[in-house]
Coordinates of C-alpha atoms and ligand atoms in Angstrom, one line a residue:
M1 CA 94.8 75.5 108.7
N2 CA 97.2 78.1 110.1
V3 CA 96.1 81.7 109.8
L4 CA 98.4 84.8 109.8
L5 CA 96.5 87.8 111.1
V6 CA 98.1 91.1 110.5
G7 CA 97.7 94.1 112.8
S8 CA 97.7 94.9 116.6
G9 CA 94.4 96.6 117.5
G10 CA 91.1 95.8 119.1
R11 CA 89.9 94.8 115.6
E12 CA 92.5 92.2 115.3
H13 CA 91.7 90.7 118.8
A14 CA 88.1 90.5 117.7
L15 CA 89.0 88.8 114.4
A16 CA 91.3 86.4 116.3
F17 CA 88.4 85.7 118.8
K18 CA 86.1 84.7 115.9
L19 CA 88.7 82.8 113.9
S20 CA 89.7 80.8 117.0
Q21 CA 86.1 79.4 117.1
S22 CA 86.4 77.9 113.6
P23 CA 87.0 74.2 113.3
L24 CA 89.0 75.0 110.2
V25 CA 91.6 77.0 112.1
Q26 CA 94.5 75.2 113.9
K27 CA 96.8 78.0 114.8
I28 CA 96.6 81.8 114.7
Y29 CA 99.8 83.8 114.2
C30 CA 99.4 87.5 114.8
A31 CA 101.9 90.1 113.4
P32 CA 102.7 92.0 115.5
G33 CA 99.6 91.4 117.7
N34 CA 98.8 92.6 121.3
G35 CA 98.1 91.2 124.7
G36 CA 94.7 89.9 123.5
T37 CA 95.9 88.1 120.4
A38 CA 98.7 86.5 122.5
R39 CA 96.0 84.7 124.5
L40 CA 94.5 83.2 121.4
G41 CA 97.6 82.4 119.3
E42 CA 101.2 83.3 118.9
N43 CA 102.4 86.9 118.4
V44 CA 105.1 87.3 115.8
A45 CA 107.5 90.3 115.8
I46 CA 106.9 91.5 112.3
K47 CA 105.5 95.0 111.6
D48 CA 102.3 95.3 109.6
D49 CA 104.0 97.2 106.8
D50 CA 106.8 94.6 106.2
V51 CA 105.1 92.9 103.3
S52 CA 108.1 90.7 102.3
A53 CA 108.7 89.5 105.9
L54 CA 105.0 88.7 106.3
V55 CA 104.8 86.6 103.2
H56 CA 108.1 84.9 104.0
F57 CA 106.8 84.0 107.4
A58 CA 103.5 82.7 105.9
V59 CA 105.3 80.5 103.4
K60 CA 107.7 79.1 106.1
H61 CA 104.9 78.3 108.6
G62 CA 102.4 76.7 106.2
V63 CA 99.9 79.5 106.5
G64 CA 96.6 78.7 104.6
L65 CA 95.0 82.1 105.0
V66 CA 96.4 85.6 105.5
V67 CA 94.0 88.2 107.1
P68 CA 95.2 91.8 107.0
G69 CA 93.4 94.0 109.6
P70 CA 94.6 97.5 108.7
E71 CA 94.7 99.3 105.4
L72 CA 98.5 100.0 105.2
P73 CA 99.7 96.5 104.2
L74 CA 96.9 96.3 101.7
T75 CA 97.9 99.6 100.0
L76 CA 101.5 98.2 100.0
G77 CA 100.5 95.1 98.0
L78 CA 100.3 92.4 100.7
A79 CA 97.4 90.7 98.8
N80 CA 99.4 90.7 95.6
A81 CA 102.4 89.3 97.3
C82 CA 100.3 86.5 98.9
R83 CA 98.8 85.7 95.5
D84 CA 102.2 85.4 94.0
A85 CA 103.2 83.0 96.8
G86 CA 100.0 81.0 96.3
I87 CA 98.5 81.8 99.7
P88 CA 94.8 83.0 100.0
C89 CA 94.6 86.5 101.4
F90 CA 91.4 88.0 102.6
G91 CA 91.9 91.5 101.4
P92 CA 92.0 93.6 98.2
T93 CA 95.0 94.0 95.9
E94 CA 97.0 97.1 95.8
F95 CA 94.9 98.5 92.9
C96 CA 91.6 97.9 94.7
A97 CA 93.1 99.3 98.0
R98 CA 93.4 102.6 96.3
L99 CA 89.7 103.1 97.1
E100 CA 91.0 103.9 100.6
G101 CA 94.6 104.9 99.8
S102 CA 93.6 107.7 97.4
K103 CA 90.5 109.8 98.0
A104 CA 90.7 111.2 94.5
F105 CA 90.7 107.7 93.0
A106 CA 87.7 106.8 95.2
K107 CA 85.8 109.9 94.1
E108 CA 86.5 109.1 90.4
V109 CA 85.2 105.5 90.9
M110 CA 82.1 106.9 92.6
L111 CA 81.5 109.4 89.8
E112 CA 82.0 106.7 87.1
S113 CA 79.8 104.1 88.8
G114 CA 77.0 106.5 89.8
V115 CA 77.4 106.3 93.6
P116 CA 75.9 109.3 95.4
T117 CA 78.6 111.4 97.0
A118 CA 79.5 115.1 97.7
H119 CA 80.5 117.3 94.8
F120 CA 84.2 117.7 94.6
A121 CA 87.3 118.9 92.7
V122 CA 90.8 117.4 92.7
F123 CA 94.0 119.6 92.7
D124 CA 97.7 118.9 92.3
D125 CA 98.5 122.6 92.2
Y126 CA 98.3 124.8 95.3
A127 CA 97.5 128.0 93.4
Q128 CA 94.6 126.5 91.5
A129 CA 93.2 124.9 94.7
R130 CA 93.5 128.3 96.4
A131 CA 91.7 130.1 93.6
F132 CA 88.9 127.5 93.7
I133 CA 88.4 127.9 97.4
E134 CA 88.4 131.7 97.0
E135 CA 85.7 131.4 94.4
K136 CA 83.5 128.8 96.2
G137 CA 83.7 130.1 99.7
A138 CA 82.7 128.1 102.8
P139 CA 81.7 125.7 104.1
L140 CA 84.1 123.2 102.4
V141 CA 86.0 120.1 103.2
I142 CA 89.7 119.8 102.4
K143 CA 91.1 116.3 102.2
A144 CA 94.6 115.1 101.7
D145 CA 94.5 112.5 98.9
G146 CA 96.6 109.8 100.6
L147 CA 96.6 107.9 103.9
A148 CA 97.0 110.3 106.8
A149 CA 96.1 108.1 109.8
G150 CA 92.6 109.5 109.8
K151 CA 93.8 113.1 110.2
G152 CA 93.9 114.3 106.6
V153 CA 90.3 115.7 106.5
A154 CA 89.4 119.2 107.6
V155 CA 85.8 120.2 107.7
C156 CA 85.9 124.0 107.4
E157 CA 83.1 126.3 108.3
T158 CA 84.9 129.4 107.0
K159 CA 86.9 130.3 103.9
E160 CA 89.9 131.3 106.1
S161 CA 90.0 127.9 107.8
A162 CA 89.7 126.2 104.4
L163 CA 92.6 128.2 103.1
F164 CA 94.6 127.4 106.2
A165 CA 93.9 123.7 105.9
L166 CA 95.0 123.8 102.3
E167 CA 98.2 125.6 103.2
Q168 CA 99.0 123.0 105.9
T169 CA 98.2 120.1 103.6
M170 CA 99.9 121.2 100.3
R171 CA 102.5 123.8 101.3
D172 CA 103.6 122.8 104.8
K173 CA 103.3 119.1 103.9
R174 CA 101.7 118.3 107.3
F175 CA 100.7 114.8 106.0
G176 CA 103.9 114.4 103.8
T177 CA 103.3 113.1 100.3
A178 CA 99.7 112.2 101.2
G179 CA 98.9 115.9 100.8
E180 CA 100.5 116.5 97.4
R181 CA 97.1 116.1 95.9
V182 CA 93.9 117.4 97.6
V183 CA 90.2 116.8 97.2
V184 CA 88.1 119.8 97.9
E185 CA 84.6 118.8 98.7
E186 CA 81.1 120.1 99.4
M187 CA 80.3 119.9 103.1
L188 CA 77.4 117.5 103.9
T189 CA 75.4 117.3 107.1
G190 CA 73.7 114.3 108.7
E191 CA 74.3 111.3 110.9
E192 CA 77.1 108.9 109.8
V193 CA 76.7 105.2 109.6
S194 CA 79.1 102.4 108.6
F195 CA 77.9 99.9 106.0
L196 CA 80.2 96.9 105.4
A197 CA 80.1 94.0 103.1
F198 CA 82.1 90.8 102.5
C199 CA 83.1 90.7 98.8
D200 CA 84.5 87.8 96.7
G201 CA 85.1 89.9 93.6
E202 CA 81.5 89.4 92.3
N203 CA 79.1 88.4 95.1
I204 CA 78.6 90.4 98.3
A205 CA 77.1 89.7 101.7
V206 CA 76.3 92.9 103.6
M207 CA 76.8 93.0 107.4
P208 CA 74.5 94.7 109.8
T209 CA 75.0 98.5 110.1
C210 CA 77.2 100.1 112.8
Q211 CA 77.7 103.6 114.2
D212 CA 81.1 104.8 115.3
H213 CA 81.9 107.7 117.6
K214 CA 85.0 109.5 116.2
P215 CA 85.5 112.6 118.4
V216 CA 87.2 112.0 121.7
G217 CA 84.7 113.9 123.9
E218 CA 81.2 113.3 125.0
G219 CA 78.5 114.9 122.7
D220 CA 80.9 114.4 119.8
T221 CA 83.3 117.2 120.9
G222 CA 87.1 117.6 120.6
P223 CA 89.5 116.1 118.2
N224 CA 88.8 113.1 116.1
T225 CA 90.2 109.7 117.1
G226 CA 90.3 106.3 115.5
G227 CA 86.9 105.7 117.1
M228 CA 85.8 105.8 120.8
G229 CA 83.1 103.2 120.5
A230 CA 80.6 101.6 118.2
F231 CA 77.3 99.7 118.2
S232 CA 75.4 97.5 115.8
P233 CA 72.8 97.5 114.4
A234 CA 72.4 101.2 113.7
S235 CA 68.6 101.7 113.3
I236 CA 69.1 104.9 111.4
L237 CA 69.6 102.5 108.4
P238 CA 67.1 99.7 109.0
K239 CA 67.6 96.2 107.8
A240 CA 64.8 96.5 105.2
D241 CA 66.9 99.2 103.5
Y242 CA 70.1 97.1 103.2
P243 CA 69.4 95.7 99.7
A244 CA 68.7 99.1 98.2
M245 CA 71.7 100.6 100.0
A246 CA 74.0 97.8 98.8
E247 CA 72.7 98.4 95.2
A248 CA 73.5 102.2 95.6
T249 CA 76.8 102.1 97.4
I250 CA 78.6 98.7 97.4
L251 CA 77.6 96.8 94.2
P252 CA 78.4 99.6 91.7
V253 CA 82.0 99.7 93.1
V254 CA 82.4 95.9 93.1
R255 CA 81.1 95.8 89.4
H256 CA 83.4 98.7 88.4
M257 CA 86.5 97.1 89.9
R258 CA 85.7 93.8 88.2
A259 CA 85.2 95.6 84.9
L260 CA 88.6 97.2 85.3
G261 CA 90.1 93.7 85.7
H262 CA 90.7 94.0 89.4
P263 CA 88.0 92.1 91.3
F264 CA 87.6 93.3 94.9
V265 CA 88.1 90.7 97.5
G266 CA 87.8 91.4 101.2
V267 CA 85.7 93.9 103.2
L268 CA 84.3 97.0 101.4
Y269 CA 83.2 99.5 104.0
A270 CA 81.1 102.5 102.9
G271 CA 81.2 105.4 105.3
L272 CA 77.7 106.9 104.7
I273 CA 76.2 110.2 105.8
M274 CA 72.4 110.4 105.9
T275 CA 71.7 113.8 104.5
A276 CA 68.3 115.5 104.0
S277 CA 68.6 114.7 100.3
G278 CA 69.4 111.0 100.9
P279 CA 72.4 108.9 101.9
K280 CA 75.7 109.7 100.4
V281 CA 79.1 108.0 100.5
L282 CA 81.8 110.0 102.4
E283 CA 84.6 107.5 102.0
Y284 CA 85.4 103.9 101.3
N285 CA 87.6 101.7 103.5
V286 CA 88.9 98.4 102.3
R287 CA 88.9 96.6 105.6
F288 CA 86.9 96.2 108.8
G289 CA 86.5 99.4 110.9
D290 CA 88.1 99.6 114.3
P291 CA 86.0 99.6 116.6
E292 CA 83.1 98.6 114.3
C293 CA 84.6 95.1 114.0
Q294 CA 84.2 94.4 117.7
P295 CA 80.4 94.6 117.9
L296 CA 80.2 92.9 114.5
M297 CA 82.3 89.9 115.6
M298 CA 80.1 89.6 118.8
R299 CA 77.1 89.3 116.5
L300 CA 78.5 87.1 113.8
N301 CA 76.9 83.6 114.1
A302 CA 78.9 81.9 111.4
D303 CA 82.4 80.5 110.7
L304 CA 84.5 83.6 109.9
A305 CA 87.4 81.5 108.4
E306 CA 84.9 79.8 106.1
I307 CA 83.5 83.1 105.0
M308 CA 87.0 84.5 104.3
L309 CA 88.2 81.5 102.4
A310 CA 85.0 81.6 100.3
C311 CA 85.7 85.2 99.5
C312 CA 89.2 84.3 98.3
Q313 CA 87.8 81.5 96.2
G314 CA 84.9 83.4 94.6
R315 CA 82.2 81.3 96.2
L316 CA 80.7 83.6 98.8
N317 CA 77.2 82.8 97.5
E318 CA 77.7 79.2 98.9
V319 CA 78.1 80.4 102.5
D320 CA 75.2 80.9 104.9
I321 CA 76.1 84.0 107.0
R322 CA 73.9 84.6 110.1
W323 CA 74.0 87.3 112.7
K324 CA 72.7 87.2 116.2
P325 CA 69.6 89.4 116.5
E326 CA 70.9 91.1 119.6
T327 CA 72.5 94.5 119.8
A328 CA 76.2 94.7 120.5
I329 CA 78.2 97.7 121.7
C330 CA 81.9 98.4 122.2
V331 CA 83.1 101.1 124.6
V332 CA 86.7 102.0 124.1
M333 CA 88.8 102.6 127.2
A334 CA 91.7 104.9 126.3
A335 CA 94.7 106.3 128.1
E336 CA 94.0 109.8 129.2
G337 CA 95.3 112.4 126.7
Y338 CA 94.7 110.3 123.6
P339 CA 94.6 111.2 120.7
R340 CA 97.4 113.5 121.8
D341 CA 100.1 112.5 124.3
Y342 CA 99.2 109.8 126.7
P343 CA 100.9 107.7 129.4
S344 CA 101.6 104.0 129.0
G345 CA 102.8 101.1 131.1
M346 CA 99.8 101.1 133.5
V347 CA 98.9 97.7 134.8
I348 CA 95.3 96.6 133.9
S349 CA 93.2 94.7 136.4
G350 CA 89.7 93.4 136.5
L351 CA 89.7 91.8 133.0
D352 CA 88.4 88.4 134.3
E353 CA 85.8 90.1 136.5
A354 CA 84.5 92.0 133.4
E355 CA 84.5 88.9 131.3
A356 CA 82.7 86.8 134.0
D357 CA 79.5 88.0 132.2
E358 CA 79.4 85.6 129.3
R359 CA 77.9 88.2 127.0
V360 CA 80.9 90.5 127.5
M361 CA 84.3 90.4 125.8
V362 CA 87.1 92.8 126.5
F363 CA 89.0 93.2 123.2
Q364 CA 92.5 94.4 123.8
A365 CA 94.0 97.1 121.6
G366 CA 97.1 99.0 123.0
T367 CA 98.2 96.3 125.5
K368 CA 101.1 94.0 126.0
V369 CA 102.0 91.3 128.4
S370 CA 104.9 92.3 130.6
G371 CA 106.2 90.4 133.6
G372 CA 103.0 88.3 133.7
A373 CA 100.7 91.4 133.8
T374 CA 98.7 93.0 131.0
V375 CA 99.8 96.6 130.7
A376 CA 98.7 99.6 128.6
S377 CA 100.9 100.3 125.6
G378 CA 98.8 102.5 123.3
G379 CA 96.2 105.2 123.1
R380 CA 93.1 103.0 122.7
V381 CA 93.8 100.4 125.3
L382 CA 90.6 98.2 125.5
G383 CA 87.3 97.8 123.7
V384 CA 84.8 96.5 126.3
T385 CA 82.1 94.9 124.2
A386 CA 78.7 93.5 125.2
L387 CA 75.6 91.9 123.8
G388 CA 72.1 92.9 124.9
E389 CA 68.5 92.3 123.9
N390 CA 68.4 96.0 122.8
L391 CA 70.7 99.0 122.7
S392 CA 69.9 100.1 126.3
G393 CA 70.5 96.6 127.6
A394 CA 73.8 96.3 125.8
R395 CA 74.9 99.7 127.0
E396 CA 74.1 98.9 130.6
R397 CA 76.0 95.6 130.4
A398 CA 79.0 97.2 128.7
Y399 CA 79.3 100.1 131.2
R400 CA 79.0 97.6 134.1
A401 CA 81.9 95.7 132.6
V402 CA 83.8 99.0 132.0
D403 CA 83.5 99.8 135.7
R404 CA 85.1 96.4 136.6
V405 CA 88.2 97.1 134.6
R406 CA 90.8 99.3 136.2
F407 CA 94.0 101.0 135.1
E408 CA 95.4 104.4 136.1
H409 CA 94.7 107.3 133.7
S410 CA 91.9 105.5 132.0
Y411 CA 89.3 107.4 130.0
C412 CA 86.1 106.5 128.2
R413 CA 83.2 108.3 126.7
R414 CA 80.1 107.7 128.8
D415 CA 77.7 108.4 126.0
I416 CA 78.6 105.6 123.5
G417 CA 75.4 104.4 121.8
K418 CA 73.3 107.3 123.2
K419 CA 72.6 108.6 119.7
G420 CA 70.9 105.2 118.8
L421 CA 68.5 105.3 121.8
K422 CA 66.0 107.5 119.9
W423 CA 65.2 104.6 117.7
E424 CA 64.8 102.1 120.6
S425 CA 61.0 101.9 120.5
S426 CA 60.8 101.5 116.7
S427 CA 61.1 98.0 115.4
Q428 CA 64.2 97.1 113.3
Ligands
AMP501 P1 86.8 110.6 105.6 O1 88.1 110.0 106.0 O2 86.7 111.0 104.2 O3 85.6 109.7 106.0 O4 86.5 111.8 106.5 C1 86.6 111.7 107.9 C2 85.5 112.4 108.6 O5 85.4 113.7 108.1 C3 84.1 111.7 108.2 O6 83.8 110.7 109.0 C4 83.2 112.9 108.4 O7 82.9 113.1 109.8 C5 84.0 114.1 107.9 N1 83.7 114.4 106.5 C6 84.4 113.9 105.4 N2 83.8 114.4 104.3 C7 82.9 115.2 104.7 C8 81.9 116.0 103.9 N3 81.9 116.1 102.6 N4 81.0 116.7 104.6 C9 81.0 116.7 106.0 N5 81.9 116.0 106.7 C10 82.8 115.2 106.1
LIG502 N1 86.4 103.5 112.9 C1 86.6 104.0 111.7 C2 87.6 103.3 110.9 O1 88.0 102.2 111.2 O2 88.0 103.8 109.8

């Protein structure tokens, strides 16, 4: 079978790595791909939001499975278009992708299906939103309803900052049409954990938990990024609690979407926050996380293509999905300056040295092949990912590999996984 993988990040390189191990997969096309996916298949110069070109390509090249990595093509209806063309697509339809594409929609689904989440109100009108904030006071969280590249959320400690965020979102249109509607939400405190599940419309199979590190600076300081590193499992949510957590946060949504006549197929990702009054859902994503996908793919001990096809065919319950018991961790190496301005074009060396350790994979993100060399071409450049017997072992191995990779202006957080070490002595 030929596979068309859509996207160009570290997540997509990790998916290609796992798909390439499947006896079911003959050839992997990646649109548009990066330096890493080029080593495992053929990159195709189609952007991830060009739905009709993607489907046209898939038909023409006998693709038997389309795998969208990022949310954008899903919110634009890639899965619907694949279905119309008779090609299995491992991802939700446009309707289901609204769980990520509209925060107001996600909150309504949570409310209707009884998922624990922050109290909230939705506004289309600036004056009404303003009056609500004036009345409620701080702290509050202001969220642009639509997709805003992870930047549409402002956690506000003061009323003034909440009013400022509202003005930027609704009046100044900082996030364009994504901010025409806002969700104003109660601020929650606690550690965050990512809980993902494969879904076939009815059945689910949960994955081990992960923790991401969103802020750019050590100690979780500075502006938010796409994610500077992740590890799995995250012992803050132990394995024994997965079934209850799935019952509280994943299954209600899967049942709700099915009841609405729109079965959810693909990955449903619940962004949880562990508050003093129990876990709550901050957001849903309708895809793998990046970088959470990298440690997950290192741990997956099953045929990813088989799982994805089973999801598309409503027979996920027939597949045996196993995970390696080890811990995996991904340390993102970025270009200095990210998430603001950063340089590109730097030549990367030491990739083979880093990967000489068979329990290390360097997943490429913002890279391309130029004149025979691998060069940096994005903010998050590499995701150095390692397996270990436990978190401290995995960290040591990952940072040893990081130190073997070199490019000018490289930056990484040195404290990835540190927040998980406090659980190290407890059994998982
Ligand atoms: P979201 O895209 O909704 O997950 O928001 C991005 C980030 O904003 C989350 O990962 C949290 O760190 C933070 N955040 C979102 N909602 C809340 C909330 N209600 N209380 C505190 N922090 C929040
Ligand atoms: N790493 C967070 C996300 O993919 O949304």
